[in-house]
Short mmCIF file of N, CA and C in Angstrom, two decimals:
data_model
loop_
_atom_site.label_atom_id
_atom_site.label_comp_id
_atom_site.label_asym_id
_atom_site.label_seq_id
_atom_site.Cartn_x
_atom_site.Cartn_y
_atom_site.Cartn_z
N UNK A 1171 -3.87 6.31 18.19
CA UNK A 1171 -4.52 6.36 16.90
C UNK A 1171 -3.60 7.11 15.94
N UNK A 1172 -3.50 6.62 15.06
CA UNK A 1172 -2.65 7.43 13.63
C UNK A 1172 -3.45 7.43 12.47
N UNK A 1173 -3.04 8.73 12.24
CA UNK A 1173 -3.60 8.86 10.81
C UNK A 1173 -2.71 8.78 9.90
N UNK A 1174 -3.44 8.18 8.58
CA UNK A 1174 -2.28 7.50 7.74
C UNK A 1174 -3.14 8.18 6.18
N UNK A 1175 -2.21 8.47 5.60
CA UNK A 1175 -2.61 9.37 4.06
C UNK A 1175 -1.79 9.60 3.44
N UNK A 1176 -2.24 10.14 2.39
CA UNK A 1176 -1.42 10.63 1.21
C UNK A 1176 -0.52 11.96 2.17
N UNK A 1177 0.70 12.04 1.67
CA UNK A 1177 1.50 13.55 2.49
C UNK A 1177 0.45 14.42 1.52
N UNK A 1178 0.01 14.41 0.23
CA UNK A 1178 0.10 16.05 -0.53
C UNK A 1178 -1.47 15.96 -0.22
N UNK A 1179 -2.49 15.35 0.85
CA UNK A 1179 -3.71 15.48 1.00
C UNK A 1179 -4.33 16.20 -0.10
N UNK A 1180 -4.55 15.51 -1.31
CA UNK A 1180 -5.46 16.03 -2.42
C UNK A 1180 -7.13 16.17 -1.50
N UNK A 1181 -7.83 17.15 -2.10
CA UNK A 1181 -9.33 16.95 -2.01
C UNK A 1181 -10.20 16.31 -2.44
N UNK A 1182 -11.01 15.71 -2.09
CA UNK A 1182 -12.24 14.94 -2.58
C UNK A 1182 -12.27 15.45 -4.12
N UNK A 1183 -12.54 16.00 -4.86
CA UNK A 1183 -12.76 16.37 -6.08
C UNK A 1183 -11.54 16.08 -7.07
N UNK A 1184 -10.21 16.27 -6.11
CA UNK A 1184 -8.68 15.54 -7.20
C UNK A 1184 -8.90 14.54 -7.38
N UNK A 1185 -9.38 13.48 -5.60
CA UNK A 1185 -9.53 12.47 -5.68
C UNK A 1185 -10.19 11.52 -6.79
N UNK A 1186 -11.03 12.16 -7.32
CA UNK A 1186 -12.24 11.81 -8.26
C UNK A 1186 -11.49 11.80 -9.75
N UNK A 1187 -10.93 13.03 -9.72
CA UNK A 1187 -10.19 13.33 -11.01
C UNK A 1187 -9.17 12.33 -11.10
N UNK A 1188 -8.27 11.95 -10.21
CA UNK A 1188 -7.24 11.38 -10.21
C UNK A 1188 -7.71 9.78 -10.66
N UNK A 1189 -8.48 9.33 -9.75
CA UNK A 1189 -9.08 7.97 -10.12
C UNK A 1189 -10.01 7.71 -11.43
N UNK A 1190 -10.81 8.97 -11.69
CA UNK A 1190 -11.20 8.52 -13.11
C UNK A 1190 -10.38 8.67 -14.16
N UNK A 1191 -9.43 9.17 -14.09
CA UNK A 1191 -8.57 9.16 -15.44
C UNK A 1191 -7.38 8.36 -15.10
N UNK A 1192 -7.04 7.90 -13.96
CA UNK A 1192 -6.16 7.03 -13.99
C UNK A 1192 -7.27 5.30 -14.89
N UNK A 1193 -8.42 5.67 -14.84
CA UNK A 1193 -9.18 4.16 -15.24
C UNK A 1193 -9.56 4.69 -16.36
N UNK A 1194 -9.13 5.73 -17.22
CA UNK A 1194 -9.64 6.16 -18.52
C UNK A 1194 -10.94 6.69 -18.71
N UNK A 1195 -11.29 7.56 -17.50
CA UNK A 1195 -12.44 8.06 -17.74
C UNK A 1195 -12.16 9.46 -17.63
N UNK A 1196 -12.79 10.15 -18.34
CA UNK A 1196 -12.85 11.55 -18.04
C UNK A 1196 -14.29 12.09 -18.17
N UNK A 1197 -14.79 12.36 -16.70
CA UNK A 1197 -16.29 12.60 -16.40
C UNK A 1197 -16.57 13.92 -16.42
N UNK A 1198 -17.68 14.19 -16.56
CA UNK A 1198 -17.92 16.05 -16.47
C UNK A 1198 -18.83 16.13 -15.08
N UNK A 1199 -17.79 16.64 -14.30
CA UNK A 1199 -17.75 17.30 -13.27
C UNK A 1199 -18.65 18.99 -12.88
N UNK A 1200 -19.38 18.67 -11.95
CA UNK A 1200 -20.23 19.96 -11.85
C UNK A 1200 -19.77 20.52 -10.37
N UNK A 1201 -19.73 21.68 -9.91
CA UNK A 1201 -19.62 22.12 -9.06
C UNK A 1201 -20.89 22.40 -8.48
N UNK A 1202 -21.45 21.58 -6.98
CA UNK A 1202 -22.96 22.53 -6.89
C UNK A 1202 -22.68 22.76 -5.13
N UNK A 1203 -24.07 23.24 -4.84
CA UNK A 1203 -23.73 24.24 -3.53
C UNK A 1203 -24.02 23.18 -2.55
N UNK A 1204 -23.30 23.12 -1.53
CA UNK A 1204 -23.27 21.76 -0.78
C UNK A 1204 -25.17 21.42 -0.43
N UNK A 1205 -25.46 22.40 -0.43
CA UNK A 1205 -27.22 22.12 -0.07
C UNK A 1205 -27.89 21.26 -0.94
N UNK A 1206 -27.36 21.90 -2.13
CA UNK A 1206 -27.81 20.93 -3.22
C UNK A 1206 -27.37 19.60 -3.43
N UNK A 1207 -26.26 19.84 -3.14
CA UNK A 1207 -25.52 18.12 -3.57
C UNK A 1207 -26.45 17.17 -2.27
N UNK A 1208 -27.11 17.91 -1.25
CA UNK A 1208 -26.78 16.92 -0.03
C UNK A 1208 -28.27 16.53 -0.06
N UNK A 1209 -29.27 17.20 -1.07
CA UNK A 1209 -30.41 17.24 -1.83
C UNK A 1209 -30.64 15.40 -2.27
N UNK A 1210 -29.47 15.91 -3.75
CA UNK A 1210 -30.06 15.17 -4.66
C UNK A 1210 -29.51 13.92 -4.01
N UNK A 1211 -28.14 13.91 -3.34
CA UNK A 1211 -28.39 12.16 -2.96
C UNK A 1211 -29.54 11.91 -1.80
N UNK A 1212 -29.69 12.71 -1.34
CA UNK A 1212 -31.11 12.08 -0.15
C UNK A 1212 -31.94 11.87 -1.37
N UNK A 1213 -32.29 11.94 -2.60
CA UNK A 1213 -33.02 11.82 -3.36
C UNK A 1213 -33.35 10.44 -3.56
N UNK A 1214 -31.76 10.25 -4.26
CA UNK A 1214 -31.23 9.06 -5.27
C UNK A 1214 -31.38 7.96 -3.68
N UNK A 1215 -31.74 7.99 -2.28
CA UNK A 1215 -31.28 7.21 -1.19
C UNK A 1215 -30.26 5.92 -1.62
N UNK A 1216 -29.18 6.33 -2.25
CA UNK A 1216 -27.96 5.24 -2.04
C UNK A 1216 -27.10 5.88 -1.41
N UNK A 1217 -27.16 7.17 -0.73
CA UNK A 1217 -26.00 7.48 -0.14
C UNK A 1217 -26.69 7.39 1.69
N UNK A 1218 -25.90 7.21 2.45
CA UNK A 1218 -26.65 7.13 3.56
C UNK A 1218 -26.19 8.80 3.99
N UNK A 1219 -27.28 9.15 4.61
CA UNK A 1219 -27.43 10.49 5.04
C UNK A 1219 -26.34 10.96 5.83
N UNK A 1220 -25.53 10.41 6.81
CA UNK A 1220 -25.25 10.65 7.58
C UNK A 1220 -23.84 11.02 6.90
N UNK A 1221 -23.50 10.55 5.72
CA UNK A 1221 -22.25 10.62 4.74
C UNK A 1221 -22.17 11.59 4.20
N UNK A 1222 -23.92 12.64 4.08
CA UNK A 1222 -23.65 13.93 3.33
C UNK A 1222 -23.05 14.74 4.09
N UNK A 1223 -23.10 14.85 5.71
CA UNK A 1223 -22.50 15.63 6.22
C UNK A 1223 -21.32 16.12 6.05
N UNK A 1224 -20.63 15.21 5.66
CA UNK A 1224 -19.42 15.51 5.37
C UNK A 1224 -18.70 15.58 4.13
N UNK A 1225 -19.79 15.92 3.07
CA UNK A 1225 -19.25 16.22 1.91
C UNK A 1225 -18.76 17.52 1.15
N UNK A 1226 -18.50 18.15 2.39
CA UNK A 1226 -17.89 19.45 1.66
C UNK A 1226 -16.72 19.41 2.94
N UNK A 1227 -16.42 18.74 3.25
CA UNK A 1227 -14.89 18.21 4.08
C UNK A 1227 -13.88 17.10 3.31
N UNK A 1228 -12.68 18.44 3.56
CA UNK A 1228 -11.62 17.51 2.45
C UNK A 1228 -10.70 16.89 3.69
N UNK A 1229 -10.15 15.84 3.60
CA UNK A 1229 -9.63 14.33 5.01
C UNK A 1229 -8.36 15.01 4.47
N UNK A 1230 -7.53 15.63 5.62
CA UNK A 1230 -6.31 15.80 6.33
C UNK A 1230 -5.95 14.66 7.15
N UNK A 1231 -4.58 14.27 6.91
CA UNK A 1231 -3.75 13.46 7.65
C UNK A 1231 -2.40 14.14 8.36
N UNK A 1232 -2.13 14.22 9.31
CA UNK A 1232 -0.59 14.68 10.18
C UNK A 1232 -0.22 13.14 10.57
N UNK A 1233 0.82 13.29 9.20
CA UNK A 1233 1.57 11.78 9.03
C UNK A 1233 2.76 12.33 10.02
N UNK A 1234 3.12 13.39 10.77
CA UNK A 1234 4.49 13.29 11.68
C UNK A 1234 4.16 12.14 12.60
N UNK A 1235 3.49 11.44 13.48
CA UNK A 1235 3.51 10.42 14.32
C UNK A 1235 3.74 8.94 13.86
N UNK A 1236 3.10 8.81 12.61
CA UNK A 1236 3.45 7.81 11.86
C UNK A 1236 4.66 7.78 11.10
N UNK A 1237 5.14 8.54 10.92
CA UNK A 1237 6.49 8.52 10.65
C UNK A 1237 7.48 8.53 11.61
N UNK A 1238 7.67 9.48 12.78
CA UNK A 1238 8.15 9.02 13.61
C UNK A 1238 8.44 7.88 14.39
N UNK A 1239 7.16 7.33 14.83
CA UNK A 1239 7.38 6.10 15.33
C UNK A 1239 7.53 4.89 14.79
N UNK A 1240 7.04 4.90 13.07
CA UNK A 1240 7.60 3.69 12.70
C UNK A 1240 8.16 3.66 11.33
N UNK A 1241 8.43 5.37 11.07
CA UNK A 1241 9.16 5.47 10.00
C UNK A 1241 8.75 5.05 8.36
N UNK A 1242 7.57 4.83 8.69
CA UNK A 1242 6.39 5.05 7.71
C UNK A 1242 6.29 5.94 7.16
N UNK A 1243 6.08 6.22 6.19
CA UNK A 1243 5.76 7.14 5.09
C UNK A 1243 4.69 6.79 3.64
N UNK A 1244 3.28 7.32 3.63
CA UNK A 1244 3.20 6.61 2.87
C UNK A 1244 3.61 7.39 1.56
N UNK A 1245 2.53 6.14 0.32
CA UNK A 1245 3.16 7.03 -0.93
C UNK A 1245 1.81 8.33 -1.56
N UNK A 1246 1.97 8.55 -2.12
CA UNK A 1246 0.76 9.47 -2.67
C UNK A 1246 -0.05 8.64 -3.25
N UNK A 1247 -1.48 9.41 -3.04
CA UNK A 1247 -2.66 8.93 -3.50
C UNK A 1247 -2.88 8.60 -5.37
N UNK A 1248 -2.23 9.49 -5.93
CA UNK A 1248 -1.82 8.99 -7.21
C UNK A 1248 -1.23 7.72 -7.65
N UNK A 1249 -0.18 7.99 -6.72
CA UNK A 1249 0.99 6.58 -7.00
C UNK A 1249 0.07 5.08 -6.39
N UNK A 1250 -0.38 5.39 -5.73
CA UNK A 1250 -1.26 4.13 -5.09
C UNK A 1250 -2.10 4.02 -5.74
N UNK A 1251 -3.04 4.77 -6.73
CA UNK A 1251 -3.84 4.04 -7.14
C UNK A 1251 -3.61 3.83 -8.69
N UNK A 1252 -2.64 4.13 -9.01
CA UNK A 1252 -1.72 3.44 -10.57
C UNK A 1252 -1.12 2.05 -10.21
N UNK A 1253 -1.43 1.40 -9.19
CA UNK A 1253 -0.50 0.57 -8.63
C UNK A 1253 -1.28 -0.74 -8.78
#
């Protein structure tokens, strides 16, 4: 199994930033306490529950195996999604 990512592993929240203003949006962003966030979408039920768990976890990749073995590299999460 390999994990494959951006090298500069931005967090969920760059992520957001990065993609809405790469599409010309600039949203207002709230910071709330994971209890709460994991609240209001069980609220709204479009998020499936099992997805809040992990919303105060930012996705790390250790691209050394994928690069090693096939010399892969990818590009950054920025550059990919200007693309």
């Amino acid at each position: 199994v390999y994990d494959i990512g951006s090298s500069g592993n931005p967090s969920q929240a760059k992520m957001l930033e990065i993609l809405a203003s790469t599409n010309g949006f600039s949203p207002l962003t709230i910071k709330l306490p994971t209890a709460i966030a994991r609240l209001l979408l069980s609220i709204t039920n479009k998020v499936d529950p099992e997805q809040t768990k992990t919303i105060d976890i930012d996705r790390v990749a250790d691209l050394e195996r994928v690069i090693e073995d096939f010399g892969f590299a990818p590009i950054e999460y920025e550059d990919g999604i200007r693309m």
